Tab-separated table of C-alpha atoms in Angstrom:
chain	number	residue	atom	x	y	z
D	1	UNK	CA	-14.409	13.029	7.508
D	2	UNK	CA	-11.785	11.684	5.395
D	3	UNK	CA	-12.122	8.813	3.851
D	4	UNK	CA	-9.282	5.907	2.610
D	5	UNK	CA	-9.796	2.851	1.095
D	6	UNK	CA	-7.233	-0.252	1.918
D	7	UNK	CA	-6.198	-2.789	-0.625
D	8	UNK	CA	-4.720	-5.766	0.184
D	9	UNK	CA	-3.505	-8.482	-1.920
D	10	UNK	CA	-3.585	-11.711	0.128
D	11	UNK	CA	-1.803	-15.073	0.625
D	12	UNK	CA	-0.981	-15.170	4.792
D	13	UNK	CA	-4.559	-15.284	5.946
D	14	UNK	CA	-3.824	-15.631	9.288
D	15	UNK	CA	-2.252	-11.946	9.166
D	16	UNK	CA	-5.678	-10.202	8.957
D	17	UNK	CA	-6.372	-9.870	12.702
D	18	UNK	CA	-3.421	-8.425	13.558
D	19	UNK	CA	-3.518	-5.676	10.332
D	20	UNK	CA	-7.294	-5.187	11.317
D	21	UNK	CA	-6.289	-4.455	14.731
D	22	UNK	CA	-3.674	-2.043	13.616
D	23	UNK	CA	-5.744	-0.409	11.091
D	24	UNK	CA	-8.422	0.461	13.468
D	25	UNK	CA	-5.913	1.849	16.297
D	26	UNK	CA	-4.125	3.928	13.723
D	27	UNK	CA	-7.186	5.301	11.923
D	28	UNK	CA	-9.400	5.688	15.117
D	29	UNK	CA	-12.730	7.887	14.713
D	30	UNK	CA	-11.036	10.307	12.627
D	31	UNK	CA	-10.262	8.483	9.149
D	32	UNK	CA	-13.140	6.525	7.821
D	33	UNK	CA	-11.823	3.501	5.683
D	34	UNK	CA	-12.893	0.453	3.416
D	35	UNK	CA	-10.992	-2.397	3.109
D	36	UNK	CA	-10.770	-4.317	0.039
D	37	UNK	CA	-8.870	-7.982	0.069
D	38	UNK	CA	-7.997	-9.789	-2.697
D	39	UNK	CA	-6.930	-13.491	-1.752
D	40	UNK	CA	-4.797	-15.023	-4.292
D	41	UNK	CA	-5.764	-18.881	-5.044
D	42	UNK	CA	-2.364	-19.927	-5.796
D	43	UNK	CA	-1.917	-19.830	-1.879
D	44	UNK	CA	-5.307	-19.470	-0.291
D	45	UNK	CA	-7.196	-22.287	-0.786
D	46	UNK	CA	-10.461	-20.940	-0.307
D	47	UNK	CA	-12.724	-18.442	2.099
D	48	UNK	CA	-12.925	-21.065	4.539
D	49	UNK	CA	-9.294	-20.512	5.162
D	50	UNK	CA	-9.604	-16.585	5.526
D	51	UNK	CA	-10.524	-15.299	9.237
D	52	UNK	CA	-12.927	-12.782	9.801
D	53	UNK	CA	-12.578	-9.546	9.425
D	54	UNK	CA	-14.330	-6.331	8.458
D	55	UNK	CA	-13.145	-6.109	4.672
D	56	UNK	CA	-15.060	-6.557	1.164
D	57	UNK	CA	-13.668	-10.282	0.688
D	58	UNK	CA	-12.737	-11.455	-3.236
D	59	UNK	CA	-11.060	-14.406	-4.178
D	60	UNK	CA	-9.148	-14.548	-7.699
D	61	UNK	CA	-6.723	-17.786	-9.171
D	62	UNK	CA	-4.727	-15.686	-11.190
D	63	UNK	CA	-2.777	-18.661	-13.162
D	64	UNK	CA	0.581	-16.545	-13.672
D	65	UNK	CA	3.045	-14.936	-11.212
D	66	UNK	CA	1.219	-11.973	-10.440
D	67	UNK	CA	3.361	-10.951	-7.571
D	68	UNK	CA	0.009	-9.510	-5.963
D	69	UNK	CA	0.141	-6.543	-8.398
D	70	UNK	CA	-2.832	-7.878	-10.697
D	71	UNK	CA	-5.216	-8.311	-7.877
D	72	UNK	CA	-4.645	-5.344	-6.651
D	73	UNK	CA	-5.784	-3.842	-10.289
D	74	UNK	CA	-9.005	-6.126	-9.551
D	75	UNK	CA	-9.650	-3.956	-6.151
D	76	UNK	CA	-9.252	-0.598	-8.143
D	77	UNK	CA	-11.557	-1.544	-10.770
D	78	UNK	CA	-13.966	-1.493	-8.107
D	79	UNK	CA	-13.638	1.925	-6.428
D	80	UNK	CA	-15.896	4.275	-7.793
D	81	UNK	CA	-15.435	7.355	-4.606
D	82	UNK	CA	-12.247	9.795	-5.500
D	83	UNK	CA	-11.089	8.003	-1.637
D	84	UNK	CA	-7.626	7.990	-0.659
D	85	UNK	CA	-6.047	4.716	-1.835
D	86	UNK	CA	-3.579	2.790	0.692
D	87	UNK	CA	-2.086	-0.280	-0.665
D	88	UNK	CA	-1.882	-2.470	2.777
D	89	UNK	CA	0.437	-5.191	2.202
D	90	UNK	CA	-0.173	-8.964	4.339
D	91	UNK	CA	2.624	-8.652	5.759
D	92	UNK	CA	2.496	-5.080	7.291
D	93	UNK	CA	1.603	-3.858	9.945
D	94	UNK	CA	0.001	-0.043	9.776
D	95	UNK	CA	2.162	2.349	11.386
D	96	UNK	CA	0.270	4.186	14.617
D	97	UNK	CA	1.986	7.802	12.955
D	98	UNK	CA	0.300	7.531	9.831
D	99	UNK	CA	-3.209	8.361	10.835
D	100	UNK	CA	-1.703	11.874	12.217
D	101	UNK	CA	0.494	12.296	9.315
D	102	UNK	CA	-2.080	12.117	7.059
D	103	UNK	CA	-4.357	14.244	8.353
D	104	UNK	CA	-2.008	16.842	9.176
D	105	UNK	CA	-0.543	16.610	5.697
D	106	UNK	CA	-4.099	17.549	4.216
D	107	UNK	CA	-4.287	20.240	6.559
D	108	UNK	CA	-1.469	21.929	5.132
D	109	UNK	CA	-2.168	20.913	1.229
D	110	UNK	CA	-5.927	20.217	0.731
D	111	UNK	CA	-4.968	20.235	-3.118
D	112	UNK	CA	-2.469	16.868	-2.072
D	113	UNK	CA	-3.056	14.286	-5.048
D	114	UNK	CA	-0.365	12.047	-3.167
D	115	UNK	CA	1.481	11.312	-0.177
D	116	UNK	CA	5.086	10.006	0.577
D	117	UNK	CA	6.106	9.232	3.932
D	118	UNK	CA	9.410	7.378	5.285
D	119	UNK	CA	9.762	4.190	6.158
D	120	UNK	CA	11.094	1.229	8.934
D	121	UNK	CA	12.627	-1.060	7.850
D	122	UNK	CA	13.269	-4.165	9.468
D	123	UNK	CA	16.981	-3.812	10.202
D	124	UNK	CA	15.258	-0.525	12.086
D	125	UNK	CA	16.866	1.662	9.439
D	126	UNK	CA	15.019	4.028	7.382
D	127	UNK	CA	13.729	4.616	3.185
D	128	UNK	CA	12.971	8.125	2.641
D	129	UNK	CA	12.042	9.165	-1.028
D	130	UNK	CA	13.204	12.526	-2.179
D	131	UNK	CA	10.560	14.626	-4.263
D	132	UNK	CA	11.799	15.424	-7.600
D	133	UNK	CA	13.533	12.604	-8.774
D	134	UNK	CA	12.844	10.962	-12.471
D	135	UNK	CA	12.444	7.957	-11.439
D	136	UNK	CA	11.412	6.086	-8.565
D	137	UNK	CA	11.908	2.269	-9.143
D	138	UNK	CA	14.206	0.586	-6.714
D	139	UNK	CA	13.877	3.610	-4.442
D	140	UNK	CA	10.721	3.517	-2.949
D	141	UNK	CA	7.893	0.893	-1.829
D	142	UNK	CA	4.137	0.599	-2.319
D	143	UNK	CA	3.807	0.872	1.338
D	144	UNK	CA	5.165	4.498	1.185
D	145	UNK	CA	2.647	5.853	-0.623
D	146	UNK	CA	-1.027	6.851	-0.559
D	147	UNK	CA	-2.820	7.996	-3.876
D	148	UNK	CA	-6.060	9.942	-4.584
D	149	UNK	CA	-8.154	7.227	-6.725
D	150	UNK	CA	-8.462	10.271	-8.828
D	151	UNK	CA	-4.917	10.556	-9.720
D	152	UNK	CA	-4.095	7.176	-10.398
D	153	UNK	CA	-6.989	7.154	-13.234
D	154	UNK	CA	-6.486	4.336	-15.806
D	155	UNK	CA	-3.360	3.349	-14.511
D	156	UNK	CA	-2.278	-0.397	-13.612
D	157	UNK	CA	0.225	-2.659	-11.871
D	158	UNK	CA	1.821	-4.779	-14.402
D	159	UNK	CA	2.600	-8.533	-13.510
D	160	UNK	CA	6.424	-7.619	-12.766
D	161	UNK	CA	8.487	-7.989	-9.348
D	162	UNK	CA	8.956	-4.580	-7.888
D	163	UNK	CA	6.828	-2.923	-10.346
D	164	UNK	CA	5.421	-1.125	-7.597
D	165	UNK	CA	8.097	1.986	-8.762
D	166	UNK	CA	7.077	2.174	-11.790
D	167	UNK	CA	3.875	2.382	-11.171
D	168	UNK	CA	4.115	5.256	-8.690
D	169	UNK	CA	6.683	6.975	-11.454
D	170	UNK	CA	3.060	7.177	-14.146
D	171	UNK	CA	1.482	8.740	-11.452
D	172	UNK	CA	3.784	11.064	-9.799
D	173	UNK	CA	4.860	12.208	-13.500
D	174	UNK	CA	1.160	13.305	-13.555
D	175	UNK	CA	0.588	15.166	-10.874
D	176	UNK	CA	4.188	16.017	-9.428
D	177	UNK	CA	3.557	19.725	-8.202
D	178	UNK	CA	0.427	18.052	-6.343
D	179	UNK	CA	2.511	15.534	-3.989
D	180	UNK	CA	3.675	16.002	-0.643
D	181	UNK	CA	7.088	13.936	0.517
D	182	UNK	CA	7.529	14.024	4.139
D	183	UNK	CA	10.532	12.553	6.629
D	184	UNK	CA	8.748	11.676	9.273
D	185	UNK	CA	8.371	7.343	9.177
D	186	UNK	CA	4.860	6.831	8.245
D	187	UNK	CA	4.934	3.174	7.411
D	188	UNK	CA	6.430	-0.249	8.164
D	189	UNK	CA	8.178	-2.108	5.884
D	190	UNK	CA	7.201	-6.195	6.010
D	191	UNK	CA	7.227	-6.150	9.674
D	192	UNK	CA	4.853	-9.351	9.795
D	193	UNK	CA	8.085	-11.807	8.763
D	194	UNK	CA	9.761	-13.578	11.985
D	195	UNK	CA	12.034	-15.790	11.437
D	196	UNK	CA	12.709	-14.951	7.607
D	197	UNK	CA	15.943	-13.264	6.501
D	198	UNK	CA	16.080	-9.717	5.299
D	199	UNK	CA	18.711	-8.294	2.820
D	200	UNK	CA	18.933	-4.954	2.398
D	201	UNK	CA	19.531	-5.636	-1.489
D	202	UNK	CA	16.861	-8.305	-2.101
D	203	UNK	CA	14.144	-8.256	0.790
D	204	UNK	CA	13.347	-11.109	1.438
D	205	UNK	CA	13.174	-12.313	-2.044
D	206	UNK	CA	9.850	-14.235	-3.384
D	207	UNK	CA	7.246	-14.825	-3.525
D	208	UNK	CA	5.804	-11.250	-2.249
């Protein structure tokens, strides 16, 4: 069985439910996954304000504006299995496509070292990365991609908004001829917003 681990940076608690819920429909009995959340103390006060849910539980006050790129280098210090790597944002809902897209990618390259899939967004259109290109910052999101922890090795988020490019650009440049980009939407894109503008430019701006 196939095995992913989730990382979550985390500052809307009350969001955990609803991603567990979606994480366990998507995944089913076919993916086996570990969840790893990071809660960031400059908005979660505490583990007393974090619901239940089945996921290794850290807490980290992080004094600068981390952007919840640091804590997620706190999760990956931790995995020691070459697992999959999925970095599940707070505010985003897993996709029910991706469990089958994943598993049908590594069916037809067992030798994958990284996924790309496209994405929803929330004006209901679409981000799909093209394979080749030199660089990937401003064109594609940390939600679109899955990672073996094998291939991302010693590298790091740096404490930078939208950094999430660049660090995908270090990896990629490693291992291109090892990735697989499909067209197919795989992923959501901040779908756990109501009520707060989107800009196709901008997002929806800060904090993360």
């Amino acid at each position: 069985m196939k095995k992913l681990t989730l990382i979550t940076s985390l500052i809307r608690p009350q969001n955990l439910p609803r991603l567990q819920t979606s994480i366990e429909n998507t995944l089913g009995n076919s993916i086996s996954w570990h969840w790893i959340v990071v809660a960031d103390g400059k908005f979660v006060p505490g583990f007393s304000a974090i619901p239940e849910v089945k996921a290794r539980l850290l807490f980290r006050h992080i004094p600068i504006a981390s952007y919840g790129f640091l804590e997620k280098n706190v999760a990956l210090d931790l995995i020691e299995e070459d697992t999959w790597v999925y970095f599940q944002d707070d505010d985003t809902e897993m996709h029910p496509a991706f469990g089958e897209l994943f598993l049908k990618s590594l069916t037809e390259r067992p030798d994958a070292r990284g996924m790309v899939f496209g994405q929803l967004l929330p004006d209901n259109t679409t981000r799909i990365p093209q394979p080749g290109l030199d660089d990937y910052v401003g064109k594609i999101d940390m939600c679109q991609y899955v990672l073996r922890r094998s291939a991302i090795g010693h590298n790091r988020f740096f404490a930078a908004f939208g950094c999430d490019g660049e660090f995908f650009n270090r990896v990629y440049r490693e291992h291109r001829d090892c990735f697989v980009f499909r067209n197919e939407i795989g992923f959501y894109h901040n779908n756990l917003r109501p009520g707060e503008k989107w800009d196709p430019q901008v997002g929806y701006g800060r904090p993360y």
